[in-house]
Amino acid sequence: MENKFYIKKLDSYEKASEISKIRMGTEPSYDLDLLPSVQMQKEMREFLKYRGQQLGAEKFYTERRFYHHLCKMLQTRRDRPESFLDWDKEKWKQQMKIWLLQQRLPLTEIAKSHCGNETVSQAKTLHYIDRLIDYFLDLRDADVDEMTKDVWQLEKLDIQVKQDLTRTTRIINFKEISQQDLREEVKKAIYFQLKTESIGTVKKEMTAIRRFSRYLKENNKEVDSCSKLDRKIMEEYLIYMKTEDTGTKRYRAELTRLRALLNMVADVYQYPQVKDLILNRDIPPDIRGEIKIYSDQELKRFNAFLTKVDVQTARLMLIHQMLGTRMSDTLTLRTDCLIEKDGETIIQIHQMKTHFYEKPISQELAVLIKEAIRYREKEHGKGKYIFTSLSDPSKPMKYATVQQKITDKIYQENLRDDKGEYFGFGSHMYRHIYGMKLAEMHVDDWTIARLLGHRSLRNVKYYRKMSNKILADDTRKTRNRLSKMVLECLEGWEEEYEQIRFDDSLQ
C-alpha cells in the first residue's frame, strides 16, 4: 500500500488554476516512506494536513523540496529519531545546517523587500524546520498554561487583548530575556499590562526590557531578578544608553515604557525599591522633529498615479486623504459608518488607538464611500468592514497589504518626489496635510482637534507650525518691524544703500 499524502485531496487543489495543476503534474504527492519511522510518518501526515489548509496547492507543492532535504538529512544519520519531538529544535536546525553545508547549499539567502531593501535571512529549508518543529511543540504544549511558556500565543490567553486589526500581533516572545527570574517577573507584569494597554504599547515595553536584559547579561551578570535592581544600576544603564547603545532612535519612549513595566513588576511582586527607579528627570523632554508633508505638486503627482492601481485601493487612498484619519482607522471603516443628521452626512469612525467619534463630511466624500461599500458587497457580499482582507472578508484589510500594493506600483511607475527619490508609503502624511490645511483656513483649535479625532488640543499647535503660509502671516508685522530697524541703522548710507538696493547686477 502506498504511503503518500496526495495534494489532489486538498480543497486548495480544486481552487487552483489549470496552469498550476499542469505545473504540479498528474499525481502530486509527498512520499511519507522517505521518513525513517512509522511514528514520524504519522506525525508528518498531520503536519501536512495542517499546512495544506494554510497554503495554496502550488505553494504547498513547492515545499516538497524542503521536505526532501529533511528526509535526505535523516537518511545520513545513524542515530535517527523515532519522533519529531525526540530532538529539541536547536538540534534539528544544527543537523539540518550540517547537511546543507555538506551539500554545498547556502544557510542564508538575500531577500528583497517591496521597498527595494535587501535583507539577509536563513535559508527556506531552515524556515521549514522552524515551522515543522514549532507545530509539534504547540501540539505537545496545547494543555499547558500559556503563561508558563516562553512564547505566548495571544489568542490562547484568558484575556481580551487590544489589537490593531490592521497589524495583528499573534505572539509575545520572552526568550530573549536570558535571566530566568527576570523573565518570569516580566511575564506576570506583561499579563497585567495586557489587560489595560494596547498590544502596540506592550510590544514597546518588550523591546525596552529585552535591551535592558542584554545590558545586564553583559555588565551585571549577578542581577537575575528585579529584586536586585537599585538606583546605581539604573544610572549606569542610563549612561550606557546615552554613550554606548545608540541603537534606539526613541530614547525617551523606550525609557518611559521600561519605567512602566518595572513599576508593574514592583506592584505585582512587592518590590518597593524598584518603584520609580527611573526618575522624571532621567527622561528627556519630548522634542519633535520636523513633521514631513507632501508638497502640493507631489500630492498632485501621487493622486494622478492612483489611477494606475486597482479601483478599490484608489478609493481607499482618496478617502484616507479626505478624512484625515490614521490609516488604521480608514482600513477599519464600517459599512454602516454613514448616517444622516439634520440634513448632514455624518461619518462614524472607530479609532483603533483611541476613541469613537463622529464628524460631518462632504457629499463628494459620501458618494466615494458609498461606491466603496457597493464594491465590497458586490465582490465579497455584505459584511462589517468596507475594505476587506484578501484572505478573510470578515476582517479588515491589513496595512501591509495596502503598503505593498502602493509601493510595488510606485516602483513599476517610477514615481518620484520633488527630490527625485522614490515616493515612500507615507500614509500618515495625509493626516498632517489635513491638519495643516485646516490651520491655514484659520479653523479654531477645538474644531481642528474634533475633526482629527483628538481628545485634547495639545497636538494642534504642530499643524500650525507646519504651514509656511501661517508662518508668513503670523510673522509679517514682526518681519516688517525688523526690516525697519535695520534701515534705521543705515543712516549715512543714503546713495550707497540705494545703489546696493537697485543695482541691476544683483537682480
Coordinates of C-alpha atoms in Angstrom, one line a residue:
M1 CA 0.0 0.0 0.0
E2 CA 1.4 3.4 -1.0
N3 CA 2.2 5.6 1.9
K4 CA 1.7 9.0 0.3
F5 CA 0.0 12.3 1.0
Y6 CA -1.9 13.3 -2.2
I7 CA -2.2 17.0 -2.9
K8 CA -5.2 16.4 -5.0
K9 CA -7.2 15.7 -1.9
L10 CA -6.7 19.3 -0.6
D11 CA -9.5 21.8 -1.0
S12 CA -7.0 24.3 -2.4
Y13 CA -6.2 21.9 -5.3
E14 CA -9.8 22.3 -6.6
K15 CA -9.4 26.1 -6.5
A16 CA -6.0 26.0 -8.2
S17 CA -5.8 27.3 -11.8
E18 CA -5.3 24.9 -14.7
I19 CA -1.8 26.2 -15.2
S20 CA -0.9 25.4 -11.6
K21 CA -2.3 21.9 -11.9
I22 CA -0.2 21.3 -15.0
R23 CA 2.9 22.5 -13.2
M24 CA 2.2 20.1 -10.3
G25 CA 1.9 17.1 -12.6
T26 CA -0.6 14.3 -12.7
E27 CA -0.3 12.9 -9.2
P28 CA 1.4 15.4 -6.9
S29 CA 2.2 13.9 -3.5
Y30 CA 4.5 13.7 -0.6
D31 CA 6.2 10.3 -0.2
L32 CA 6.0 9.5 3.6
D33 CA 8.1 6.4 3.3
L34 CA 11.1 8.6 2.9
L35 CA 10.9 9.2 6.7
P36 CA 12.7 6.6 8.9
S37 CA 10.0 5.7 11.4
V38 CA 6.3 4.9 11.4
Q39 CA 5.7 7.5 14.1
M40 CA 7.4 10.2 12.1
Q41 CA 5.3 9.3 9.1
K42 CA 2.1 9.7 11.2
E43 CA 3.3 13.0 12.6
M44 CA 4.2 14.3 9.2
R45 CA 0.8 13.4 7.8
E46 CA -0.9 15.5 10.4
F47 CA 1.5 18.4 9.7
L48 CA 0.8 18.2 6.0
K49 CA -2.9 18.3 6.6
Y50 CA -2.4 21.4 8.7
R51 CA 0.0 23.0 6.3
G52 CA -2.2 22.2 3.3
Q53 CA -5.0 24.3 4.9
Q54 CA -2.7 27.3 5.2
L55 CA -1.3 27.4 1.7
G56 CA -2.4 27.3 -1.9
A57 CA -1.9 24.0 -3.6
E58 CA 1.0 25.0 -5.8
K59 CA 2.8 26.7 -2.9
F60 CA 2.3 23.6 -0.8
Y61 CA 3.7 21.5 -3.7
T62 CA 6.8 23.6 -3.9
E63 CA 7.5 22.9 -0.2
R64 CA 8.2 19.3 -1.1
R65 CA 11.8 20.4 -1.9
F66 CA 12.4 21.3 1.8
Y67 CA 10.7 18.1 2.9
H68 CA 13.1 16.1 0.7
H69 CA 16.0 18.0 2.2
L70 CA 14.8 16.9 5.6
C71 CA 14.4 13.3 4.6
K72 CA 17.8 13.1 3.0
M73 CA 19.4 14.6 6.1
L74 CA 17.7 11.9 8.3
Q75 CA 18.9 9.1 5.9
T76 CA 22.5 10.1 6.6
R77 CA 22.1 9.7 10.4
R78 CA 22.8 6.6 12.4
D79 CA 21.0 7.8 15.5
R80 CA 17.7 8.6 13.8
P81 CA 14.9 9.9 16.0
E82 CA 11.7 8.0 16.2
S83 CA 9.6 11.1 16.6
F84 CA 10.0 14.8 15.7
L85 CA 9.9 15.5 19.4
D86 CA 12.9 13.3 20.2
W87 CA 15.3 16.2 19.3
D88 CA 14.9 19.7 20.5
K89 CA 14.5 22.4 18.0
E90 CA 18.2 23.6 18.2
K91 CA 19.4 20.1 17.4
W92 CA 17.1 19.8 14.4
K93 CA 18.4 23.0 13.0
Q94 CA 22.0 22.2 13.8
Q95 CA 21.8 18.9 11.9
M96 CA 20.0 20.5 9.0
K97 CA 22.7 23.1 8.8
I98 CA 25.4 20.5 8.7
W99 CA 23.7 18.6 5.9
L100 CA 23.2 21.8 3.9
L101 CA 26.8 22.7 4.2
Q102 CA 27.8 19.1 3.1
Q103 CA 25.6 19.6 0.1
R104 CA 27.2 23.0 -0.6
L105 CA 23.8 24.6 -0.1
P106 CA 23.7 28.1 1.5
L107 CA 22.5 28.7 5.0
T108 CA 21.2 32.1 4.2
E109 CA 19.6 33.9 1.3
I110 CA 19.1 37.6 0.3
A111 CA 15.5 38.7 0.2
K112 CA 14.4 42.0 -1.3
S113 CA 11.5 43.8 0.3
H114 CA 8.8 45.6 -1.6
C115 CA 10.6 48.8 -0.8
G116 CA 13.7 47.5 -2.6
N117 CA 15.7 47.0 0.5
E118 CA 17.8 43.8 0.8
T119 CA 17.8 41.7 3.9
V120 CA 19.7 38.5 4.8
S121 CA 17.5 35.7 6.2
Q122 CA 18.0 32.0 6.9
A123 CA 17.5 29.5 4.1
K124 CA 14.0 28.4 3.3
T125 CA 14.8 24.8 4.4
L126 CA 15.6 26.1 7.9
H127 CA 12.4 28.1 7.9
Y128 CA 10.6 24.9 7.1
I129 CA 12.2 23.1 10.0
D130 CA 11.2 26.0 12.3
R131 CA 7.5 25.7 11.2
L132 CA 7.6 21.9 11.4
I133 CA 9.1 21.6 14.9
D134 CA 7.0 24.6 16.2
Y135 CA 3.9 22.8 15.1
F136 CA 4.7 19.7 17.1
L137 CA 5.8 21.7 20.1
D138 CA 2.5 23.6 20.1
L139 CA 0.6 20.3 19.9
R140 CA 2.6 19.0 22.8
D141 CA 2.0 22.1 24.9
A142 CA -1.6 22.5 24.0
D143 CA -2.8 21.7 27.5
V144 CA 0.0 23.7 29.3
D145 CA -0.9 27.0 30.8
E146 CA 0.0 29.6 28.3
M147 CA 1.6 31.9 30.9
T148 CA 4.2 29.2 31.7
K149 CA 5.5 29.2 28.2
D150 CA 8.3 31.5 26.9
V151 CA 6.3 32.2 23.7
W152 CA 2.7 33.2 24.2
Q153 CA 0.0 32.7 21.6
L154 CA -2.1 35.8 22.4
E155 CA -5.3 34.1 21.3
K156 CA -4.8 31.4 24.0
L157 CA -4.6 33.9 26.9
D158 CA -7.7 34.2 29.1
I159 CA -7.9 38.0 28.5
Q160 CA -9.1 40.2 25.6
V161 CA -6.0 41.7 24.0
K162 CA -6.4 45.2 22.5
Q163 CA -5.3 44.5 18.9
D164 CA -4.8 46.8 15.9
L165 CA -6.9 44.8 13.5
T166 CA -4.8 46.1 10.6
R167 CA -1.5 45.0 12.1
T168 CA -2.3 41.8 14.0
T169 CA 0.2 40.6 16.6
R170 CA -0.1 36.8 17.3
I171 CA 2.7 36.1 19.8
I172 CA 4.9 37.6 22.5
N173 CA 8.3 36.1 22.8
F174 CA 10.1 36.2 26.1
K175 CA 13.1 34.0 25.1
E176 CA 15.5 36.9 24.6
I177 CA 15.2 37.7 28.3
S178 CA 18.1 35.5 29.4
Q179 CA 17.7 35.9 33.2
Q180 CA 15.1 33.2 34.2
D181 CA 13.8 35.0 37.3
L182 CA 13.6 38.3 35.5
R183 CA 11.8 36.6 32.6
E184 CA 9.1 35.2 35.0
E185 CA 8.7 38.6 36.6
V186 CA 8.2 40.2 33.3
K187 CA 5.7 37.6 32.1
K188 CA 3.4 38.3 35.0
A189 CA 3.8 42.1 34.6
I190 CA 3.1 41.9 30.9
Y191 CA 0.0 39.8 31.6
F192 CA -1.4 42.6 33.8
Q193 CA -0.3 45.3 31.2
L194 CA -2.2 43.5 28.5
K195 CA -5.4 43.9 30.5
T196 CA -5.2 47.7 30.2
E197 CA -2.7 48.6 27.5
S198 CA -2.8 48.0 23.7
I199 CA -0.6 45.3 22.2
G200 CA 1.4 48.1 20.5
T201 CA 2.3 49.6 23.8
V202 CA 3.2 46.2 25.3
K203 CA 5.5 45.4 22.3
K204 CA 7.4 48.6 23.1
E205 CA 7.8 47.5 26.7
M206 CA 9.1 44.2 25.5
T207 CA 11.6 45.9 23.3
A208 CA 12.8 48.0 26.2
I209 CA 13.1 45.1 28.7
R210 CA 15.0 42.9 26.1
R211 CA 17.5 45.7 25.7
F212 CA 17.8 46.0 29.5
S213 CA 18.2 42.3 29.8
R214 CA 21.1 42.2 27.3
Y215 CA 22.8 45.0 29.2
L216 CA 22.5 43.1 32.5
K217 CA 23.9 39.9 30.9
E218 CA 26.9 41.8 29.6
N219 CA 27.6 44.2 32.5
N220 CA 25.8 42.9 35.7
K221 CA 25.6 39.1 35.4
E222 CA 24.8 38.8 39.1
V223 CA 21.5 40.6 38.6
D224 CA 19.0 38.0 37.6
S225 CA 15.9 39.5 39.1
C226 CA 14.2 42.9 39.5
S227 CA 14.6 42.4 43.3
K228 CA 18.3 43.0 42.9
L229 CA 17.9 46.3 41.0
D230 CA 18.8 49.6 42.6
R231 CA 19.3 53.2 41.5
K232 CA 23.1 52.8 41.0
I233 CA 22.5 50.0 38.4
M234 CA 19.8 52.1 36.7
E235 CA 22.1 55.2 36.5
E236 CA 24.8 53.0 34.9
Y237 CA 22.3 51.8 32.4
L238 CA 21.2 55.3 31.5
I239 CA 24.8 56.3 30.9
Y240 CA 25.3 53.2 28.8
M241 CA 22.1 54.1 26.7
K242 CA 23.4 57.6 26.1
T243 CA 27.0 56.7 25.3
E244 CA 27.3 53.2 24.0
D245 CA 24.0 51.7 22.9
T246 CA 22.8 54.2 20.4
G247 CA 20.7 51.6 18.6
T248 CA 17.4 53.2 19.6
K249 CA 16.1 56.4 18.0
R250 CA 13.3 56.6 20.5
Y251 CA 15.3 57.0 23.7
R252 CA 12.5 58.9 25.6
A253 CA 9.8 56.5 24.6
E254 CA 11.8 53.4 25.5
L255 CA 12.7 54.7 28.9
T256 CA 9.0 55.6 29.5
R257 CA 7.9 52.1 28.6
L258 CA 10.7 50.5 30.7
R259 CA 9.7 52.5 33.7
A260 CA 6.0 51.5 33.3
L261 CA 6.9 47.8 33.1
L262 CA 9.3 47.9 36.0
N263 CA 6.7 49.7 38.1
M264 CA 4.2 47.0 37.3
V265 CA 6.8 44.4 38.4
A266 CA 7.2 46.4 41.6
D267 CA 3.5 46.4 42.2
V268 CA 2.9 42.7 41.5
Y269 CA 5.9 41.4 43.4
Q270 CA 6.0 44.0 46.2
Y271 CA 9.5 45.3 45.3
P272 CA 9.3 48.8 46.7
Q273 CA 12.9 49.6 45.8
V274 CA 12.1 49.1 42.1
K275 CA 9.2 51.5 42.1
D276 CA 10.2 54.7 40.1
L277 CA 13.8 53.6 39.7
I278 CA 13.7 55.7 36.5
L279 CA 13.0 59.3 37.6
N280 CA 11.2 62.0 35.7
R281 CA 14.5 63.9 35.2
D282 CA 16.0 60.8 33.6
I283 CA 13.5 61.0 30.7
P284 CA 14.4 63.8 28.2
P285 CA 11.8 66.2 27.0
D286 CA 9.7 65.4 24.0
I287 CA 11.4 67.2 21.2
R288 CA 9.5 66.7 17.9
G289 CA 11.5 66.7 14.7
E290 CA 10.2 68.4 11.6
I291 CA 6.9 66.9 10.5
K292 CA 7.1 65.8 6.9
I293 CA 4.3 66.6 4.4
Y294 CA 3.9 66.3 0.7
S295 CA 4.2 69.4 -1.4
D296 CA 1.2 70.4 -3.5
Q297 CA 3.0 69.2 -6.6
E298 CA 3.9 65.9 -5.0
L299 CA 0.3 65.4 -3.9
K300 CA -1.0 66.1 -7.4
R301 CA 1.5 63.6 -8.9
F302 CA 0.6 60.9 -6.3
N303 CA -3.2 61.3 -6.9
A304 CA -2.7 61.1 -10.6
F305 CA -0.7 57.9 -10.0
L306 CA -3.6 56.4 -8.1
T307 CA -5.4 55.9 -11.4
K308 CA -2.8 53.1 -12.1
V309 CA -3.8 51.0 -9.0
D310 CA -7.0 48.9 -8.6
V311 CA -10.1 50.9 -8.2
Q312 CA -10.9 49.9 -4.5
T313 CA -7.3 50.7 -3.4
A314 CA -7.6 54.1 -5.2
R315 CA -10.8 54.8 -3.4
L316 CA -9.2 53.8 -0.1
M317 CA -6.3 56.2 -0.6
L318 CA -8.6 59.1 -1.6
I319 CA -11.0 58.5 1.3
H320 CA -8.0 58.4 3.6
Q321 CA -6.8 61.8 2.3
M322 CA -10.3 63.4 2.6
L323 CA -10.9 62.1 6.1
G324 CA -7.6 63.0 7.6
T325 CA -7.7 59.8 9.7
R326 CA -4.9 57.4 10.6
M327 CA -4.6 54.6 8.1
S328 CA -5.7 52.0 10.7
D329 CA -8.9 54.0 11.1
T330 CA -9.5 54.2 7.4
L331 CA -9.0 50.5 6.9
T332 CA -11.5 49.7 9.7
L333 CA -14.3 51.9 8.4
R334 CA -17.5 50.0 8.7
T335 CA -20.2 49.5 6.1
D336 CA -22.7 51.3 8.3
C337 CA -20.4 54.2 9.0
L338 CA -22.6 56.8 7.2
I339 CA -25.6 58.3 8.9
E340 CA -27.8 61.3 8.2
K341 CA -28.4 64.0 10.9
D342 CA -30.2 67.3 10.4
G343 CA -29.6 67.2 6.6
E344 CA -25.9 66.5 7.0
T345 CA -24.0 63.3 6.2
I346 CA -22.1 62.2 9.3
I347 CA -19.3 59.5 9.4
Q348 CA -18.7 57.4 12.4
I349 CA -15.1 56.5 13.0
H350 CA -14.0 53.8 15.4
Q351 CA -10.4 54.8 16.1
M352 CA -8.1 51.8 16.7
K353 CA -5.8 53.8 19.0
T354 CA -8.3 55.9 21.0
H355 CA -12.0 56.6 21.0
F356 CA -15.0 56.6 18.7
Y357 CA -16.1 59.9 17.2
E358 CA -18.3 61.4 14.5
K359 CA -17.9 64.3 12.1
P360 CA -19.7 65.7 9.1
I361 CA -18.3 65.1 5.6
S362 CA -18.9 66.5 2.2
Q363 CA -21.3 64.9 -0.3
E364 CA -18.4 64.1 -2.6
L365 CA -16.7 62.1 0.1
A366 CA -20.0 60.4 1.0
V367 CA -20.5 59.3 -2.6
L368 CA -17.0 57.9 -2.8
I369 CA -17.5 55.9 0.5
K370 CA -20.9 54.6 -0.8
E371 CA -19.2 53.4 -4.0
A372 CA -16.6 51.6 -1.9
I373 CA -19.4 49.9 0.1
R374 CA -21.2 48.8 -3.1
Y375 CA -17.9 47.4 -4.4
R376 CA -17.4 45.5 -1.2
E377 CA -20.9 44.0 -1.3
K378 CA -20.6 43.1 -4.9
E379 CA -17.2 41.3 -4.6
H380 CA -17.5 39.9 -1.1
G381 CA -21.1 40.1 0.0
K382 CA -22.3 42.1 3.0
G383 CA -20.0 42.4 6.0
K384 CA -18.6 44.6 8.7
Y385 CA -15.7 46.4 7.0
I386 CA -15.6 48.3 3.8
F387 CA -12.0 47.4 2.9
T388 CA -11.6 43.7 3.5
S389 CA -8.8 41.3 4.0
L390 CA -7.9 39.3 0.8
S391 CA -7.9 36.0 2.6
D392 CA -10.9 36.6 5.0
P393 CA -13.5 39.2 4.0
S394 CA -14.9 39.2 7.6
K395 CA -11.7 41.1 8.6
P396 CA -10.3 44.5 7.6
M397 CA -7.6 44.8 5.0
K398 CA -4.1 44.6 6.5
Y399 CA -1.9 47.7 6.5
A400 CA 0.9 45.6 4.9
T401 CA -1.4 44.7 2.0
V402 CA -2.0 48.3 1.1
Q403 CA 1.6 49.2 1.6
Q404 CA 2.8 46.5 -0.7
K405 CA 0.2 47.3 -3.4
I406 CA 1.1 51.0 -3.4
T407 CA 4.9 50.6 -3.1
D408 CA 5.1 47.9 -5.8
K409 CA 3.2 50.2 -8.2
I410 CA 5.4 53.2 -7.2
Y411 CA 8.5 51.3 -8.4
Q412 CA 6.7 50.0 -11.5
E413 CA 5.7 53.5 -12.5
N414 CA 8.9 55.1 -11.4
L415 CA 7.1 57.7 -9.3
R416 CA 9.5 60.2 -7.8
D417 CA 9.1 63.0 -5.2
D418 CA 10.4 66.6 -5.6
K419 CA 13.9 65.4 -4.6
G420 CA 14.0 62.8 -7.4
E421 CA 13.7 59.9 -4.9
Y422 CA 11.0 57.2 -5.0
F423 CA 7.8 58.1 -3.1
G424 CA 7.5 56.3 0.2
F425 CA 4.3 55.0 1.6
G426 CA 3.8 58.0 3.9
S427 CA 0.2 57.3 4.8
H428 CA 0.3 59.4 7.9
M429 CA 1.5 62.5 5.9
Y430 CA -2.0 62.9 4.6
R431 CA -3.2 63.4 8.2
H432 CA -0.5 66.1 8.6
I433 CA -1.7 67.8 5.4
Y434 CA -5.3 67.6 6.5
G435 CA -4.5 69.3 9.8
M436 CA -2.2 71.9 8.2
K437 CA -4.9 72.9 5.7
L438 CA -7.4 73.3 8.5
A439 CA -4.9 75.5 10.3
E440 CA -4.3 77.6 7.1
M441 CA -8.1 78.2 6.8
H442 CA -7.9 79.7 10.3
V443 CA -10.2 77.0 11.8
D444 CA -10.0 77.2 15.6
D445 CA -8.0 74.7 17.6
W446 CA -11.1 73.0 19.2
T447 CA -12.6 72.3 15.7
I448 CA -9.3 71.0 14.3
A449 CA -9.0 68.6 17.2
R450 CA -12.6 67.4 16.7
L451 CA -12.1 66.8 13.0
L452 CA -8.9 64.9 13.6
G453 CA -10.4 62.8 16.4
H454 CA -8.0 64.2 19.1
R455 CA -9.2 64.3 22.7
S456 CA -7.2 67.4 23.6
L457 CA -5.8 70.5 21.9
R458 CA -2.2 69.5 22.7
N459 CA -1.2 68.4 19.2
V460 CA -3.0 71.1 17.2
K461 CA 0.0 73.5 17.6
Y462 CA 2.1 71.2 15.5
Y463 CA -0.2 71.6 12.5
R464 CA 0.1 75.3 12.7
K465 CA 3.9 75.2 12.8
M466 CA 3.9 73.1 9.7
S467 CA 2.4 75.8 7.5
N468 CA 4.7 78.3 5.7
K469 CA 1.6 80.4 4.9
I470 CA 0.7 80.7 8.6
L471 CA 4.4 81.4 9.4
A472 CA 4.3 84.2 6.8
D473 CA 1.0 85.6 8.1
D474 CA 1.9 85.4 11.8
T475 CA 5.3 87.0 11.4
R476 CA 4.6 89.6 8.8
K477 CA 4.4 92.5 11.3
T478 CA 7.5 91.3 13.1
R479 CA 9.5 90.9 9.9
N480 CA 8.5 94.4 8.7
R481 CA 9.4 95.9 12.0
L482 CA 12.8 94.2 11.9
S483 CA 13.5 95.5 8.4
K484 CA 12.6 99.0 9.6
M485 CA 15.0 98.7 12.5
V486 CA 17.8 97.6 10.1
L487 CA 17.0 100.5 7.8
E488 CA 17.2 103.0 10.7
C489 CA 20.7 101.7 11.4
L490 CA 21.8 102.6 7.8
E491 CA 21.8 106.3 8.5
G492 CA 24.5 107.9 6.4
W493 CA 24.4 105.3 3.6
E494 CA 21.9 107.2 1.5
E495 CA 23.1 106.9 -2.1
E496 CA 25.3 103.9 -1.3
Y497 CA 22.3 102.0 0.0
E498 CA 20.1 103.0 -2.9
Q499 CA 22.9 101.7 -5.3
I500 CA 23.0 98.4 -3.5
R501 CA 19.2 98.1 -3.4
F502 CA 18.7 98.8 -7.1
D503 CA 21.9 97.5 -8.6
D504 CA 20.8 95.7 -11.8
S505 CA 23.7 93.2 -11.5
L506 CA 22.0 91.9 -8.3
Q507 CA 18.6 91.4 -9.9

